[in-house]
PDB file of C-alpha atoms in Angstrom:
ATOM      1  CA  ALA A   1       0.177  -0.378  -0.169  1.00  0.00           C
ATOM      2  CA  GLN A   2       1.295   3.659  -0.892  1.00  0.00           C
ATOM      3  CA  THR A   3       2.189   5.657   2.537  1.00  0.00           C
ATOM      4  CA  VAL A   4       2.874   9.044   2.327  1.00  0.00           C
ATOM      5  CA  THR A   5       5.040  10.863   4.960  1.00  0.00           C
ATOM      6  CA  GLN A   6       4.904  14.799   5.955  1.00  0.00           C
ATOM      7  CA  SER A   7       7.482  14.938   8.866  1.00  0.00           C
ATOM      8  CA  GLN A   8       6.915  18.936   9.609  1.00  0.00           C
ATOM      9  CA  PRO A   9       3.793  18.888  12.190  1.00  0.00           C
ATOM     10  CA  GLU A  10       4.029  22.823  11.964  1.00  0.00           C
ATOM     11  CA  MET A  11       6.020  25.154  10.598  1.00  0.00           C
ATOM     12  CA  SER A  12       6.260  29.630  10.613  1.00  0.00           C
ATOM     13  CA  VAL A  13       7.791  31.927   8.723  1.00  0.00           C
ATOM     14  CA  GLN A  14       7.623  36.045   8.445  1.00  0.00           C
ATOM     15  CA  GLU A  15       5.488  37.305   5.366  1.00  0.00           C
ATOM     16  CA  ALA A  16       7.687  37.484   2.142  1.00  0.00           C
ATOM     17  CA  GLU A  17       9.919  35.049   3.226  1.00  0.00           C
ATOM     18  CA  THR A  18      10.464  31.556   1.307  1.00  0.00           C
ATOM     19  CA  VAL A  19       9.338  28.315   2.945  1.00  0.00           C
ATOM     20  CA  THR A  20       9.345  24.647   1.854  1.00  0.00           C
ATOM     21  CA  LEU A  21       7.362  21.684   2.882  1.00  0.00           C
ATOM     22  CA  SER A  22       8.557  18.307   3.006  1.00  0.00           C
ATOM     23  CA  CYS A  23       6.689  14.966   1.790  1.00  0.00           C
ATOM     24  CA  THR A  24       7.906  11.553   1.040  1.00  0.00           C
ATOM     25  CA  TYR A  25       6.226   8.888  -0.395  1.00  0.00           C
ATOM     26  CA  ASP A  26       6.197   4.909  -0.568  1.00  0.00           C
ATOM     27  CA  THR A  27       5.168   3.042  -3.809  1.00  0.00           C
ATOM     28  CA  SER A  28       5.944   0.127  -5.999  1.00  0.00           C
ATOM     29  CA  GLU A  29       4.443   2.226  -9.070  1.00  0.00           C
ATOM     30  CA  ASN A  30       6.220   3.372 -11.706  1.00  0.00           C
ATOM     31  CA  ASN A  31       3.507   6.305 -12.825  1.00  0.00           C
ATOM     32  CA  TYR A  32       1.853   8.403 -10.232  1.00  0.00           C
ATOM     33  CA  TYR A  33       0.665  11.511  -9.651  1.00  0.00           C
ATOM     34  CA  LEU A  34       1.086  13.838  -6.534  1.00  0.00           C
ATOM     35  CA  PHE A  35      -0.625  16.577  -5.247  1.00  0.00           C
ATOM     36  CA  TRP A  36      -0.086  19.540  -2.653  1.00  0.00           C
ATOM     37  CA  TYR A  37      -3.663  20.368  -1.230  1.00  0.00           C
ATOM     38  CA  LYS A  38      -4.121  23.684   0.869  1.00  0.00           C
ATOM     39  CA  GLN A  39      -6.943  23.789   3.867  1.00  0.00           C
ATOM     40  CA  PRO A  40      -7.556  26.663   5.561  1.00  0.00           C
ATOM     41  CA  PRO A  41     -10.032  27.058   8.666  1.00  0.00           C
ATOM     42  CA  SER A  42     -12.931  26.893   6.538  1.00  0.00           C
ATOM     43  CA  ARG A  43     -11.932  23.068   5.713  1.00  0.00           C
ATOM     44  CA  GLN A  44     -12.343  23.226   2.135  1.00  0.00           C
ATOM     45  CA  MET A  45      -9.454  21.208   0.492  1.00  0.00           C
ATOM     46  CA  ILE A  46      -8.135  23.494  -2.190  1.00  0.00           C
ATOM     47  CA  LEU A  47      -5.761  22.164  -4.976  1.00  0.00           C
ATOM     48  CA  VAL A  48      -2.382  24.208  -4.790  1.00  0.00           C
ATOM     49  CA  ILE A  49      -0.096  22.126  -7.153  1.00  0.00           C
ATOM     50  CA  ARG A  50       0.049  18.642  -9.176  1.00  0.00           C
ATOM     51  CA  GLN A  51       2.638  16.678 -10.847  1.00  0.00           C
ATOM     52  CA  GLU A  52       2.466  13.442 -13.001  1.00  0.00           C
ATOM     53  CA  ALA A  53       5.560  10.814 -12.174  1.00  0.00           C
ATOM     54  CA  TYR A  54       6.472  10.407 -15.734  1.00  0.00           C
ATOM     55  CA  LYS A  55       7.327  13.974 -16.334  1.00  0.00           C
ATOM     56  CA  GLN A  56      10.606  15.438 -15.324  1.00  0.00           C
ATOM     57  CA  GLN A  57       9.923  18.823 -15.486  1.00  0.00           C
ATOM     58  CA  ASN A  58       9.127  20.141 -11.943  1.00  0.00           C
ATOM     59  CA  ALA A  59       5.435  22.064 -11.778  1.00  0.00           C
ATOM     60  CA  THR A  60       5.100  25.858 -11.132  1.00  0.00           C
ATOM     61  CA  GLU A  61       2.100  27.616 -10.377  1.00  0.00           C
ATOM     62  CA  ASN A  62       2.863  31.243  -9.828  1.00  0.00           C
ATOM     63  CA  ARG A  63       4.605  31.419  -6.465  1.00  0.00           C
ATOM     64  CA  PHE A  64       4.029  27.690  -5.609  1.00  0.00           C
ATOM     65  CA  SER A  65       6.495  25.185  -7.480  1.00  0.00           C
ATOM     66  CA  VAL A  66       7.673  21.890  -6.498  1.00  0.00           C
ATOM     67  CA  ASN A  67      10.986  19.924  -6.246  1.00  0.00           C
ATOM     68  CA  PHE A  68       9.960  16.356  -7.520  1.00  0.00           C
ATOM     69  CA  GLN A  69      12.992  13.699  -6.909  1.00  0.00           C
ATOM     70  CA  LYS A  70      11.475  10.361  -8.455  1.00  0.00           C
ATOM     71  CA  ALA A  71      14.543   8.552  -7.278  1.00  0.00           C
ATOM     72  CA  ALA A  72      13.954   9.870  -3.774  1.00  0.00           C
ATOM     73  CA  LYS A  73      10.519   9.172  -3.513  1.00  0.00           C
ATOM     74  CA  SER A  74      10.445  13.116  -2.601  1.00  0.00           C
ATOM     75  CA  PHE A  75       7.951  15.495  -3.493  1.00  0.00           C
ATOM     76  CA  SER A  76       8.829  19.071  -1.413  1.00  0.00           C
ATOM     77  CA  LEU A  77       6.610  22.399  -2.033  1.00  0.00           C
ATOM     78  CA  LYS A  78       8.154  26.094  -2.300  1.00  0.00           C
ATOM     79  CA  ILE A  79       6.316  28.597  -1.829  1.00  0.00           C
ATOM     80  CA  SER A  80       8.229  32.071  -2.660  1.00  0.00           C
ATOM     81  CA  ASP A  81       6.878  35.504  -1.414  1.00  0.00           C
ATOM     82  CA  SER A  82       4.512  33.571   1.302  1.00  0.00           C
ATOM     83  CA  GLN A  83       1.385  36.047   1.949  1.00  0.00           C
ATOM     84  CA  LEU A  84      -0.855  35.854   4.615  1.00  0.00           C
ATOM     85  CA  GLY A  85      -3.660  34.406   3.102  1.00  0.00           C
ATOM     86  CA  ASP A  86      -0.602  31.327   2.861  1.00  0.00           C
ATOM     87  CA  THR A  87      -1.464  30.379   6.323  1.00  0.00           C
ATOM     88  CA  ALA A  88      -3.421  26.837   6.545  1.00  0.00           C
ATOM     89  CA  MET A  89      -2.667  23.060   6.852  1.00  0.00           C
ATOM     90  CA  TYR A  90      -1.162  21.921   3.667  1.00  0.00           C
ATOM     91  CA  PHE A  91      -1.530  17.981   2.597  1.00  0.00           C
ATOM     92  CA  CYS A  92       0.788  16.048   0.399  1.00  0.00           C
ATOM     93  CA  ALA A  93      -1.113  13.079  -1.218  1.00  0.00           C
ATOM     94  CA  PHE A  94      -0.371  10.639  -3.825  1.00  0.00           C
ATOM     95  CA  MET A  95      -2.933   8.870  -6.502  1.00  0.00           C
ATOM     96  CA  LYS A  96      -2.451   5.674  -8.791  1.00  0.00           C
ATOM     97  CA  PRO A  97      -2.887   6.427 -12.487  1.00  0.00           C
ATOM     98  CA  TYR A  98      -6.289   5.755 -14.060  1.00  0.00           C
ATOM     99  CA  LEU A  99      -7.351   2.199 -15.023  1.00  0.00           C
ATOM    100  CA  ILE A 100      -4.626   0.946 -12.250  1.00  0.00           C
ATOM    101  CA  GLN A 101      -6.611  -0.973  -9.270  1.00  0.00           C
ATOM    102  CA  GLY A 102      -6.960   1.028  -6.584  1.00  0.00           C
ATOM    103  CA  ALA A 103      -6.714   4.284  -8.746  1.00  0.00           C
ATOM    104  CA  GLN A 104      -8.167   7.132  -7.790  1.00  0.00           C
ATOM    105  CA  LYS A 105      -8.227   7.240  -4.216  1.00  0.00           C
ATOM    106  CA  LEU A 106      -6.063   9.988  -2.721  1.00  0.00           C
ATOM    107  CA  VAL A 107      -3.449   8.925  -0.088  1.00  0.00           C
ATOM    108  CA  PHE A 108      -3.105  11.508   2.347  1.00  0.00           C
ATOM    109  CA  GLY A 109       0.144  12.445   4.722  1.00  0.00           C
ATOM    110  CA  GLN A 110      -1.138  13.830   8.097  1.00  0.00           C
ATOM    111  CA  GLY A 111      -0.058  17.502   6.807  1.00  0.00           C
ATOM    112  CA  THR A 112       1.799  20.456   7.858  1.00  0.00           C
ATOM    113  CA  ARG A 113       0.261  23.432   9.543  1.00  0.00           C
ATOM    114  CA  LEU A 114       1.840  26.464   7.852  1.00  0.00           C
ATOM    115  CA  THR A 115       1.659  30.134   9.362  1.00  0.00           C
ATOM    116  CA  ILE A 116       2.259  33.470   7.860  1.00  0.00           C
ATOM    117  CA  ASN A 117       3.473  36.015  10.421  1.00  0.00           C
ATOM    118  CA  PRO A 118       3.130  39.882   9.682  1.00  0.00           C
TER     119      PRO A 118
ATOM    120  CA  GLY B   1     -19.516  28.151 -11.604  1.00  0.00           C
ATOM    121  CA  ALA B   2     -20.813  26.312  -8.415  1.00  0.00           C
ATOM    122  CA  GLY B   3     -18.484  24.020  -6.544  1.00  0.00           C
ATOM    123  CA  VAL B   4     -19.022  20.791  -4.767  1.00  0.00           C
ATOM    124  CA  SER B   5     -21.458  21.442  -1.911  1.00  0.00           C
ATOM    125  CA  GLN B   6     -22.489  19.369   1.243  1.00  0.00           C
ATOM    126  CA  THR B   7     -24.928  19.128   3.796  1.00  0.00           C
ATOM    127  CA  PRO B   8     -25.512  19.988   6.380  1.00  0.00           C
ATOM    128  CA  SER B   9     -22.450  21.821   7.421  1.00  0.00           C
ATOM    129  CA  ASN B  10     -22.299  20.321  11.248  1.00  0.00           C
ATOM    130  CA  LYS B  11     -24.192  17.172  12.354  1.00  0.00           C
ATOM    131  CA  VAL B  12     -24.587  16.768  16.208  1.00  0.00           C
ATOM    132  CA  THR B  13     -26.080  13.779  17.313  1.00  0.00           C
ATOM    133  CA  GLU B  14     -26.338  10.594  19.535  1.00  0.00           C
ATOM    134  CA  LYS B  15     -24.299   7.398  20.036  1.00  0.00           C
ATOM    135  CA  GLY B  16     -27.046   4.905  18.152  1.00  0.00           C
ATOM    136  CA  LYS B  17     -28.510   7.293  15.711  1.00  0.00           C
ATOM    137  CA  TYR B  18     -28.946   7.142  12.220  1.00  0.00           C
ATOM    138  CA  VAL B  19     -27.288  10.097  10.065  1.00  0.00           C
ATOM    139  CA  GLU B  20     -27.100  11.262   6.223  1.00  0.00           C
ATOM    140  CA  LEU B  21     -24.772  13.230   5.015  1.00  0.00           C
ATOM    141  CA  ARG B  22     -25.705  14.610   1.707  1.00  0.00           C
ATOM    142  CA  CYS B  23     -22.909  15.685  -1.294  1.00  0.00           C
ATOM    143  CA  ASP B  24     -23.834  17.699  -4.409  1.00  0.00           C
ATOM    144  CA  PRO B  25     -20.979  17.484  -7.093  1.00  0.00           C
ATOM    145  CA  ILE B  26     -19.742  19.515  -9.617  1.00  0.00           C
ATOM    146  CA  SER B  27     -22.429  19.429 -12.385  1.00  0.00           C
ATOM    147  CA  GLY B  28     -20.805  17.076 -15.329  1.00  0.00           C
ATOM    148  CA  HIS B  29     -18.705  15.304 -12.545  1.00  0.00           C
ATOM    149  CA  THR B  30     -19.243  11.460 -12.852  1.00  0.00           C
ATOM    150  CA  ALA B  31     -16.744  10.236 -10.358  1.00  0.00           C
ATOM    151  CA  LEU B  32     -17.245  11.638  -6.696  1.00  0.00           C
ATOM    152  CA  TYR B  33     -15.302  10.458  -3.575  1.00  0.00           C
ATOM    153  CA  TRP B  34     -15.929  10.340   0.014  1.00  0.00           C
ATOM    154  CA  TYR B  35     -13.111  10.886   2.655  1.00  0.00           C
ATOM    155  CA  ARG B  36     -13.256  10.962   6.620  1.00  0.00           C
ATOM    156  CA  GLN B  37     -10.981  13.365   8.273  1.00  0.00           C
ATOM    157  CA  SER B  38     -10.232  12.710  11.797  1.00  0.00           C
ATOM    158  CA  LEU B  39      -9.182  15.584  14.238  1.00  0.00           C
ATOM    159  CA  GLY B  40      -5.154  16.201  13.383  1.00  0.00           C
ATOM    160  CA  GLN B  41      -5.068  14.065  10.430  1.00  0.00           C
ATOM    161  CA  GLY B  42      -4.786  13.969   6.391  1.00  0.00           C
ATOM    162  CA  PRO B  43      -8.337  12.689   4.971  1.00  0.00           C
ATOM    163  CA  GLU B  44      -8.806   8.977   4.667  1.00  0.00           C
ATOM    164  CA  PHE B  45     -10.770   7.585   1.656  1.00  0.00           C
ATOM    165  CA  LEU B  46     -14.057   5.495   1.802  1.00  0.00           C
ATOM    166  CA  ILE B  47     -15.932   5.265  -0.901  1.00  0.00           C
ATOM    167  CA  TYR B  48     -15.449   6.612  -4.775  1.00  0.00           C
ATOM    168  CA  PHE B  49     -18.493   6.153  -7.482  1.00  0.00           C
ATOM    169  CA  GLN B  50     -18.017   6.107 -11.221  1.00  0.00           C
ATOM    170  CA  GLY B  51     -21.504   7.535 -12.200  1.00  0.00           C
ATOM    171  CA  THR B  52     -24.260   5.468  -9.903  1.00  0.00           C
ATOM    172  CA  GLY B  53     -22.137   2.523  -9.153  1.00  0.00           C
ATOM    173  CA  ALA B  54     -19.450   2.426  -6.213  1.00  0.00           C
ATOM    174  CA  ALA B  55     -16.453   1.347  -8.169  1.00  0.00           C
ATOM    175  CA  ASP B  56     -14.060   0.806  -4.895  1.00  0.00           C
ATOM    176  CA  ASP B  57     -15.949   0.878  -1.204  1.00  0.00           C
ATOM    177  CA  SER B  58     -12.694  -0.852   0.155  1.00  0.00           C
ATOM    178  CA  GLY B  59     -12.534   2.156   2.651  1.00  0.00           C
ATOM    179  CA  LEU B  60     -15.738   1.770   4.388  1.00  0.00           C
ATOM    180  CA  PRO B  61     -14.620   0.929   8.150  1.00  0.00           C
ATOM    181  CA  ASN B  62     -17.678  -1.348   8.953  1.00  0.00           C
ATOM    182  CA  ASP B  63     -20.869  -2.458   7.730  1.00  0.00           C
ATOM    183  CA  ARG B  64     -22.364   0.653   9.656  1.00  0.00           C
ATOM    184  CA  PHE B  65     -21.395   2.868   6.674  1.00  0.00           C
ATOM    185  CA  PHE B  66     -23.382   2.695   3.520  1.00  0.00           C
ATOM    186  CA  ALA B  67     -23.359   5.370   0.634  1.00  0.00           C
ATOM    187  CA  VAL B  68     -25.926   5.563  -2.772  1.00  0.00           C
ATOM    188  CA  ARG B  69     -25.275   7.676  -5.643  1.00  0.00           C
ATOM    189  CA  PRO B  70     -28.766   6.476  -7.078  1.00  0.00           C
ATOM    190  CA  GLU B  71     -28.538   9.112 -10.069  1.00  0.00           C
ATOM    191  CA  GLY B  72     -25.403   9.484 -10.666  1.00  0.00           C
ATOM    192  CA  SER B  73     -25.279  13.138  -9.364  1.00  0.00           C
ATOM    193  CA  VAL B  74     -25.787  13.567  -5.549  1.00  0.00           C
ATOM    194  CA  SER B  75     -24.905  11.056  -3.369  1.00  0.00           C
ATOM    195  CA  THR B  76     -25.601  10.541   0.396  1.00  0.00           C
ATOM    196  CA  LEU B  77     -23.627   9.055   3.157  1.00  0.00           C
ATOM    197  CA  LYS B  78     -25.056   6.917   5.781  1.00  0.00           C
ATOM    198  CA  ILE B  79     -23.931   5.912   9.153  1.00  0.00           C
ATOM    199  CA  GLN B  80     -26.077   3.750  11.199  1.00  0.00           C
ATOM    200  CA  ARG B  81     -25.616   3.082  14.883  1.00  0.00           C
ATOM    201  CA  THR B  82     -23.609   6.494  14.674  1.00  0.00           C
ATOM    202  CA  GLU B  83     -20.181   5.940  17.666  1.00  0.00           C
ATOM    203  CA  ARG B  84     -18.351   8.353  18.972  1.00  0.00           C
ATOM    204  CA  GLY B  85     -15.321   7.326  16.703  1.00  0.00           C
ATOM    205  CA  ASP B  86     -17.506   8.002  14.087  1.00  0.00           C
ATOM    206  CA  SER B  87     -16.429  11.597  14.942  1.00  0.00           C
ATOM    207  CA  ALA B  88     -14.907  13.447  12.292  1.00  0.00           C
ATOM    208  CA  VAL B  89     -14.824  15.695   9.239  1.00  0.00           C
ATOM    209  CA  TYR B  90     -16.380  13.770   5.993  1.00  0.00           C
ATOM    210  CA  LEU B  91     -15.289  15.170   2.612  1.00  0.00           C
ATOM    211  CA  CYS B  92     -16.804  14.868  -0.409  1.00  0.00           C
ATOM    212  CA  ALA B  93     -14.671  15.546  -3.762  1.00  0.00           C
ATOM    213  CA  SER B  94     -15.856  15.285  -7.321  1.00  0.00           C
ATOM    214  CA  SER B  95     -13.665  15.154 -10.541  1.00  0.00           C
ATOM    215  CA  LEU B  96     -14.519  14.846 -14.449  1.00  0.00           C
ATOM    216  CA  MET B  97     -13.168  11.267 -14.564  1.00  0.00           C
ATOM    217  CA  ALA B  98     -11.724  12.209 -18.651  1.00  0.00           C
ATOM    218  CA  SER B  99     -10.401   8.907 -19.802  1.00  0.00           C
ATOM    219  CA  GLY B 100      -6.789   8.210 -19.130  1.00  0.00           C
ATOM    220  CA  GLY B 101      -4.551  10.979 -17.755  1.00  0.00           C
ATOM    221  CA  LEU B 102      -4.513  13.009 -14.660  1.00  0.00           C
ATOM    222  CA  ASP B 103      -8.245  13.727 -12.806  1.00  0.00           C
ATOM    223  CA  THR B 104      -7.778  16.305 -10.199  1.00  0.00           C
ATOM    224  CA  GLN B 105     -10.558  15.808  -7.379  1.00  0.00           C
ATOM    225  CA  TYR B 106     -12.515  19.163  -6.218  1.00  0.00           C
ATOM    226  CA  PHE B 107     -13.650  18.852  -2.576  1.00  0.00           C
ATOM    227  CA  GLY B 108     -16.523  20.430  -0.741  1.00  0.00           C
ATOM    228  CA  PRO B 109     -16.169  21.925   2.204  1.00  0.00           C
ATOM    229  CA  GLY B 110     -17.407  18.941   4.523  1.00  0.00           C
ATOM    230  CA  THR B 111     -19.310  18.144   7.230  1.00  0.00           C
ATOM    231  CA  ARG B 112     -18.244  17.885  10.905  1.00  0.00           C
ATOM    232  CA  LEU B 113     -20.046  14.970  12.445  1.00  0.00           C
ATOM    233  CA  THR B 114     -20.383  15.243  16.324  1.00  0.00           C
ATOM    234  CA  VAL B 115     -21.408  11.883  18.079  1.00  0.00           C
ATOM    235  CA  LEU B 116     -22.370  12.415  21.679  1.00  0.00           C
TER     236      LEU B 116
END
């Protein structure tokens, strides 16, 4: 079974700083998908960024980028120029590709609580 | 457009009671998922529907939990004989389920269930 580990329960940085959240995962699959979701106090999970394992290029979405190291099974999230609105729980998630048994369900890590201080 | 909606937002019930939680997916999304998020944890998969049928119910913890999606749109998660350990946020998500390729799940705000 796949597992996702986030080793940082909490992180705190000053506004405008850069912060990196760590995520490692375990799988025997060669192709899969990885995601970072943000969960503010409103509870709604919001997709931040996603990565397909067969793509070597790291995904980027504005201030958010990932460092995907397939051999090391590592998928970290970097937030540049952090803003107060980035304060939230961040979850790393894994998904098997379509048509593979057990596909379509997201396997989440335990989360990292990120606080951006003014 | 409208996102995934869930009702009620909060539900308080007594041990042993029956509860129903409702999920309205994004219009046109054929896949629907239920997750459970206990306090301080990441969401855990419960069940996934493709259309009207449950394609994977391997995450349902026991036979007290049941979910339906009779018309391939709205889904209801049903919990019988609730226990205090069922207290959690129940999240629903939907996706377009394009054939092959990456399929992103969009989440609702969840229902916080408290069993006294």
